[in-house]
Coordinates of C-alpha atoms in Angstrom, one line a residue:
Chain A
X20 CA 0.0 0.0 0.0
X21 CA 0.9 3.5 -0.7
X22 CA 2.6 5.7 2.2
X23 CA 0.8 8.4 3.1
X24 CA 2.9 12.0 3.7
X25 CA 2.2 15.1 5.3
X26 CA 3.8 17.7 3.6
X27 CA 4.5 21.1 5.3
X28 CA 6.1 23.8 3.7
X29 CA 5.4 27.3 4.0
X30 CA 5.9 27.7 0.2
X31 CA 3.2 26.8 -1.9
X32 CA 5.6 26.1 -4.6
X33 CA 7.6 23.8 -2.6
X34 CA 4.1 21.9 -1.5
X35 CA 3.5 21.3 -4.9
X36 CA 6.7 20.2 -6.1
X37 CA 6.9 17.8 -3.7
X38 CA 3.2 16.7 -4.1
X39 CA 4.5 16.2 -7.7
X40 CA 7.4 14.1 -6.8
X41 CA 5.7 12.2 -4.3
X42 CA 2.3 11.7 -6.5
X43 CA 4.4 10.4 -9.4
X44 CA 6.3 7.6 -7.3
X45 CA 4.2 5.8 -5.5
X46 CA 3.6 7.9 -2.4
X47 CA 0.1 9.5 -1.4
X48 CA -0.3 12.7 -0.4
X49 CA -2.7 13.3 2.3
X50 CA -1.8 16.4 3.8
X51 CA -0.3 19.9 3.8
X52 CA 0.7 22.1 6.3
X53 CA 2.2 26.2 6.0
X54 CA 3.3 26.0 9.4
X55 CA 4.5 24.1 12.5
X56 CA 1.2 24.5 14.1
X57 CA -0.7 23.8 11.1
X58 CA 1.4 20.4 10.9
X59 CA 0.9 19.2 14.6
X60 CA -3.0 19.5 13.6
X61 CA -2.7 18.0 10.4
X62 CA -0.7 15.5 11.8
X63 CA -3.1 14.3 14.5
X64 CA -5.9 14.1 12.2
X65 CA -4.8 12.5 9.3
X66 CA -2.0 10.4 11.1
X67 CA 0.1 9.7 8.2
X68 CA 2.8 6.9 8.0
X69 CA 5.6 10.1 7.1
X70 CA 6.1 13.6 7.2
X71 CA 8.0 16.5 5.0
X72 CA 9.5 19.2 7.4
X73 CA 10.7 22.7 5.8
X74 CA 12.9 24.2 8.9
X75 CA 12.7 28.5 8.1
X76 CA 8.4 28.6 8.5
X77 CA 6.6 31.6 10.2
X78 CA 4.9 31.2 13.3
X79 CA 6.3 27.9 14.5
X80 CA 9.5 26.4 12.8
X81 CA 10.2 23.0 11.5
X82 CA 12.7 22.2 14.6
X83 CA 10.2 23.1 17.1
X84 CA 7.7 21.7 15.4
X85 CA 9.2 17.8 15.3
X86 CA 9.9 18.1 18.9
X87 CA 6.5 18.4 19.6
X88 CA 5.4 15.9 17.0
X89 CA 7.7 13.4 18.9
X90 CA 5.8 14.2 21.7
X91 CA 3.1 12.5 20.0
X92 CA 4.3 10.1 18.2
X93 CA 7.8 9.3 19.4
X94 CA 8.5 7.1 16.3
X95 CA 7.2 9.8 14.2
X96 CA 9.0 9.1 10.7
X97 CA 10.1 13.0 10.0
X98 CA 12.5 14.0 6.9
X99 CA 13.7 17.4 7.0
X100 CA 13.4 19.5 3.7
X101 CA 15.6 22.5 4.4
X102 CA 17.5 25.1 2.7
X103 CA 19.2 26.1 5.5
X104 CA 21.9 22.7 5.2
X105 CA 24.4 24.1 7.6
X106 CA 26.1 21.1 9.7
X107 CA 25.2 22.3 13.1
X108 CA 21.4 22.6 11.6
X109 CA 21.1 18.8 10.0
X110 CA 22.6 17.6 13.7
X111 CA 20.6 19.8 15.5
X112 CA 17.2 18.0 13.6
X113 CA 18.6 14.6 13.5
X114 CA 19.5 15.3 17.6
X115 CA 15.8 15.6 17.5
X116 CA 14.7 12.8 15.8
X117 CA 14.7 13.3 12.3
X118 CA 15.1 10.1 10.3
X119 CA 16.9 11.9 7.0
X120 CA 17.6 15.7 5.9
X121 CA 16.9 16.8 2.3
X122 CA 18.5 19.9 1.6
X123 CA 17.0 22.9 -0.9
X124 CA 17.5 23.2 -3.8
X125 CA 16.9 19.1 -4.3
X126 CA 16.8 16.8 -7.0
X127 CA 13.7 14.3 -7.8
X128 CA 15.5 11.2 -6.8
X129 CA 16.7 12.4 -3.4
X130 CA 13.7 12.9 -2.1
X131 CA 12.1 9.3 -3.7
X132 CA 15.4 8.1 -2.3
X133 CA 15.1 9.0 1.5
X134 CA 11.3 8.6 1.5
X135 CA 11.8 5.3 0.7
X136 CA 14.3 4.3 3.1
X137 CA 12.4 5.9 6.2
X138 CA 9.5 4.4 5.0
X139 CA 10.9 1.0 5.1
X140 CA 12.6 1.4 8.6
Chain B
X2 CA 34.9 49.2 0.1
X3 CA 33.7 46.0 -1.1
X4 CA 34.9 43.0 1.3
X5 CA 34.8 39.9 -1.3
X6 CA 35.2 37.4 1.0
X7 CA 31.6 38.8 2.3
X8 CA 29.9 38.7 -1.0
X9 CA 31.6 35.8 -2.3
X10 CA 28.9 33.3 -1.0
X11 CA 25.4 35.1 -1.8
X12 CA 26.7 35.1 -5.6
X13 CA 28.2 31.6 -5.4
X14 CA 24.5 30.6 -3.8
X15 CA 22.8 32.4 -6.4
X16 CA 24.5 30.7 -9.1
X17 CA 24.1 27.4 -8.0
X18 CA 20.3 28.0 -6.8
X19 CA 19.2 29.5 -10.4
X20 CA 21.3 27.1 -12.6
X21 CA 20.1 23.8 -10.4
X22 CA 16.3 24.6 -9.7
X23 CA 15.8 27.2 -13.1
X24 CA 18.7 25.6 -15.9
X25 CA 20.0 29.9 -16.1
X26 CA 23.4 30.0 -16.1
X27 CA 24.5 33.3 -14.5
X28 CA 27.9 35.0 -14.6
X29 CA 28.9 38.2 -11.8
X30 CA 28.7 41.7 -13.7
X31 CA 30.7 44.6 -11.5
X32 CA 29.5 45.3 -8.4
X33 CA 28.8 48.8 -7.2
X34 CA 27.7 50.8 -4.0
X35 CA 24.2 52.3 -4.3
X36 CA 23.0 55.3 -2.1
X37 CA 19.7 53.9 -2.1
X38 CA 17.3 51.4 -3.5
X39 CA 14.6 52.8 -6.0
X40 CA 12.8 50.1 -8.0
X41 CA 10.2 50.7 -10.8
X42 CA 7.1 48.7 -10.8
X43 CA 8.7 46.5 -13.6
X44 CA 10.7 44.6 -11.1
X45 CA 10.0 41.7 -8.6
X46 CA 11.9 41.7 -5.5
X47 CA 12.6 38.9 -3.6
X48 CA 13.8 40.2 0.5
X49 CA 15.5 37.4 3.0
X50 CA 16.6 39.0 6.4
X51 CA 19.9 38.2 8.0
X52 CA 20.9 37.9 11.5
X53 CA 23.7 36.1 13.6
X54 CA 27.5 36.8 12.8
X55 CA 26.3 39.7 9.9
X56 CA 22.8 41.5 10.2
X57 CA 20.7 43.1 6.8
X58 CA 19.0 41.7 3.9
X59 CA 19.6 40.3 0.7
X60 CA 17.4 41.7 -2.3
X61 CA 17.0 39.7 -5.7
X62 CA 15.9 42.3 -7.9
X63 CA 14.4 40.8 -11.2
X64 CA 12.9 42.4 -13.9
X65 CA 9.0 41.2 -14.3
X66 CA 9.8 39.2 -17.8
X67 CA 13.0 37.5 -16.6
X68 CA 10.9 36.6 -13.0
X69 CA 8.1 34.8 -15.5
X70 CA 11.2 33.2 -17.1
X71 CA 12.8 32.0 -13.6
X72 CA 9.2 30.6 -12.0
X73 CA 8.4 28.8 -15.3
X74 CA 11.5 27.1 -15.3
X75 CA 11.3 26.5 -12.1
X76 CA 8.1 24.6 -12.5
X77 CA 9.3 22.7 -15.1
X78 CA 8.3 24.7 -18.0
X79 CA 4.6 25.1 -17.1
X80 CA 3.6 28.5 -18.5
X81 CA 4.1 31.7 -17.0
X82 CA 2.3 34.6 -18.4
X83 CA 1.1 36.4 -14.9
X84 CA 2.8 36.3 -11.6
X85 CA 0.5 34.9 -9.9
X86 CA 0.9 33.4 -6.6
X87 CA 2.2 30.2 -7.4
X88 CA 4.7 32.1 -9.4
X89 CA 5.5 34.4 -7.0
X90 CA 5.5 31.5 -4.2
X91 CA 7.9 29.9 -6.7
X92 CA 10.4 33.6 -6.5
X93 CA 10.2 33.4 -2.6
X94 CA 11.4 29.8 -2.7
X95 CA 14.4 30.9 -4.7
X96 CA 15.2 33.7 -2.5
X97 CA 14.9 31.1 0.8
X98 CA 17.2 29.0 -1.3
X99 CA 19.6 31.0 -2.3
X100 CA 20.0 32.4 1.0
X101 CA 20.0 28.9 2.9
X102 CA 23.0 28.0 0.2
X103 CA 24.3 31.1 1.0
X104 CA 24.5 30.2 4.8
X105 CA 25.9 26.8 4.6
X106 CA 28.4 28.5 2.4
X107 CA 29.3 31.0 5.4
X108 CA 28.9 27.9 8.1
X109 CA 31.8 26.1 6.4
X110 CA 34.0 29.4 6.7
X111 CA 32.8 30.0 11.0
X112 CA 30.2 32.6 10.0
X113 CA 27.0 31.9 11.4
X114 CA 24.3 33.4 9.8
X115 CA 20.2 32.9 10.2
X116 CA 18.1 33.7 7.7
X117 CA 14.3 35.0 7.6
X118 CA 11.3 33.7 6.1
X119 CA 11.6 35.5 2.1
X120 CA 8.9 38.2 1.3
X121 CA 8.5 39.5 -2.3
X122 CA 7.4 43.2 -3.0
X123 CA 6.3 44.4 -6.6
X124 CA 5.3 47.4 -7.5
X125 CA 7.2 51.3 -7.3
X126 CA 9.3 51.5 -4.1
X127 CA 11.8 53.6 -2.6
X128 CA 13.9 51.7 0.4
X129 CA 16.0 53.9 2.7
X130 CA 18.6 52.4 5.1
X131 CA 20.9 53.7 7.6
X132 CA 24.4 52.8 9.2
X133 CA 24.3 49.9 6.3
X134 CA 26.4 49.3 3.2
X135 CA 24.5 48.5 0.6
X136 CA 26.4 46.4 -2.6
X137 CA 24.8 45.6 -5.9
X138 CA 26.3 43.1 -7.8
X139 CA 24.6 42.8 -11.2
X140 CA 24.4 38.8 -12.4
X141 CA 24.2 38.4 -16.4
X142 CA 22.7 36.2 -18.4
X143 CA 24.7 35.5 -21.8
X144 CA 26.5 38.7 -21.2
X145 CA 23.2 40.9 -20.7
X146 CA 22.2 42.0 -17.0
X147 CA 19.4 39.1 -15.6
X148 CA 18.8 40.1 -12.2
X149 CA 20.6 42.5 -9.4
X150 CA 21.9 41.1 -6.0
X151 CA 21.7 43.3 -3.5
X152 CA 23.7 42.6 -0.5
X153 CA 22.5 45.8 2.7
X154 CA 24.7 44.8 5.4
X155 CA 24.7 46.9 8.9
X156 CA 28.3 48.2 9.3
X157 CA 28.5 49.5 13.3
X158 CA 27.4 46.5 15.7

């Protein structure tokens, strides 16, 4: 069966691209979220097997947001989808339980690539 | 004066953010400092704030046709003939990437730099600034100015 995703992304370009990407390999989109609080909502309701987090978001950011969402669901399966690829930044999210980081600009494959492999852990 | 080693990474970023996400290849024209920032309606700017080891804004300036050029590309050819949000959603993502390349650029040198959510203005505008330096560095498309970088930088901490 399809995994389901929960996209969040502030930019509704991003959403799409990655909707696209996702759509076309095998992975269902059930979700999108602009923000970190939109995501912890959209999260408990549609519970959904993985999870897309952009990092720089308004309101609350894609760090604080997967704490919280580990809160929840402390084998939450999160992949970070960030331009902001600094070292200290991917150990800081993987510190907090992110499964992969996907930095910004990406390419297609990547993010088939590590969806894939967290899916399957 | 004009610190390279400071400007270096935004134009590096911006190369490497339009040429993977947009296929433009872009070359550095000579930079200049501007008194002040006065933008006709015919241009789409795309503002990401700074803060950490430097403090200011970066401003992508692109003309309206080459912005329709950039988002179209960017999503993979579909037609661009308004900016309309997507498009302009599509602008502020290549402002947050640029500037997220830009910082991992800095992080590998020591700098630390955090950047802010991108916002896009169109239309006439006039943009003061004080105690800041402000650098444009015109990027070129097949020899003929593309876009402007504008790097404002605070200069007294």
């Amino acid at each position: 069966m399809a995994k389901s995703v929960l996209v969040v992304d502030d930019a509704a370009f991003m959403r799409m691209m990655l909707k696209d990407i996702l759509t076309k390999n095998g992975f269902e989109v059930v979700g999108e979220a602009v923000d970190g609080g939109d995501a912890l909502k959209k999260y408990e309701a549609l519970k959904p097997d993985l999870v897309t987090l952009d990092i720089t978001m308004p309101e609350m950011d894609g760090i604080t947001a997967l704490k919280e969402l580990k809160k929840m669901n402390p084998d939450i399966k999160a992949v970070m989808c960030s331009a902001m690829g600094q070292q200290s930044m991917v150990i800081e999210a993987i510190q907090n339980g992110a499964k992969d980081f996907i930095v910004k600009p990406f390419q297609a494959e990547r993010v088939v690539e590590a969806l894939t492999k967290v899916g399957n852990m | 004066m004009v610190d390279v080693n400071v400007i270096n990474p935004f134009l590096e970023a911006a190369i490497s953010t339009l040429e993977m996400v947009a296929q433009i290849k872009l070359t550095v024209g000579k930079p200049f400092l501007r008194e002040n920032l006065d933008f006709s309606d015919e241009n789409v700017l795309t503002i990401v704030g700074i803060t950490g080891a430097m403090k200011g804004r970066v401003i992508m300036a692109l003309p309206a046709s080459n912005a329709k050029n950039v988002a179209s590309n960017m999503m993979m050819g579909m037609p661009v003939d308004e900016l309309n949000e997507m498009a302009l959603s599509a602008l502020s993502e290549l402002g947050n990437m640029t500037m997220g390349t830009a910082a991992t650029i800095f992080s590998t040198k020591n700098v630390l730099i955090d950047i802010t959510p991108p916002m896009i203005q169109h239309g006439t505008v006039k943009m003061e600034t004080f105690n800041s330096q402000m650098i444009c560095v015109p990027m070129l498309k097949d020899g003929t100015d593309f876009m402007e970088i504008n790097i404002i930088l605070k200069t007294n901490n």
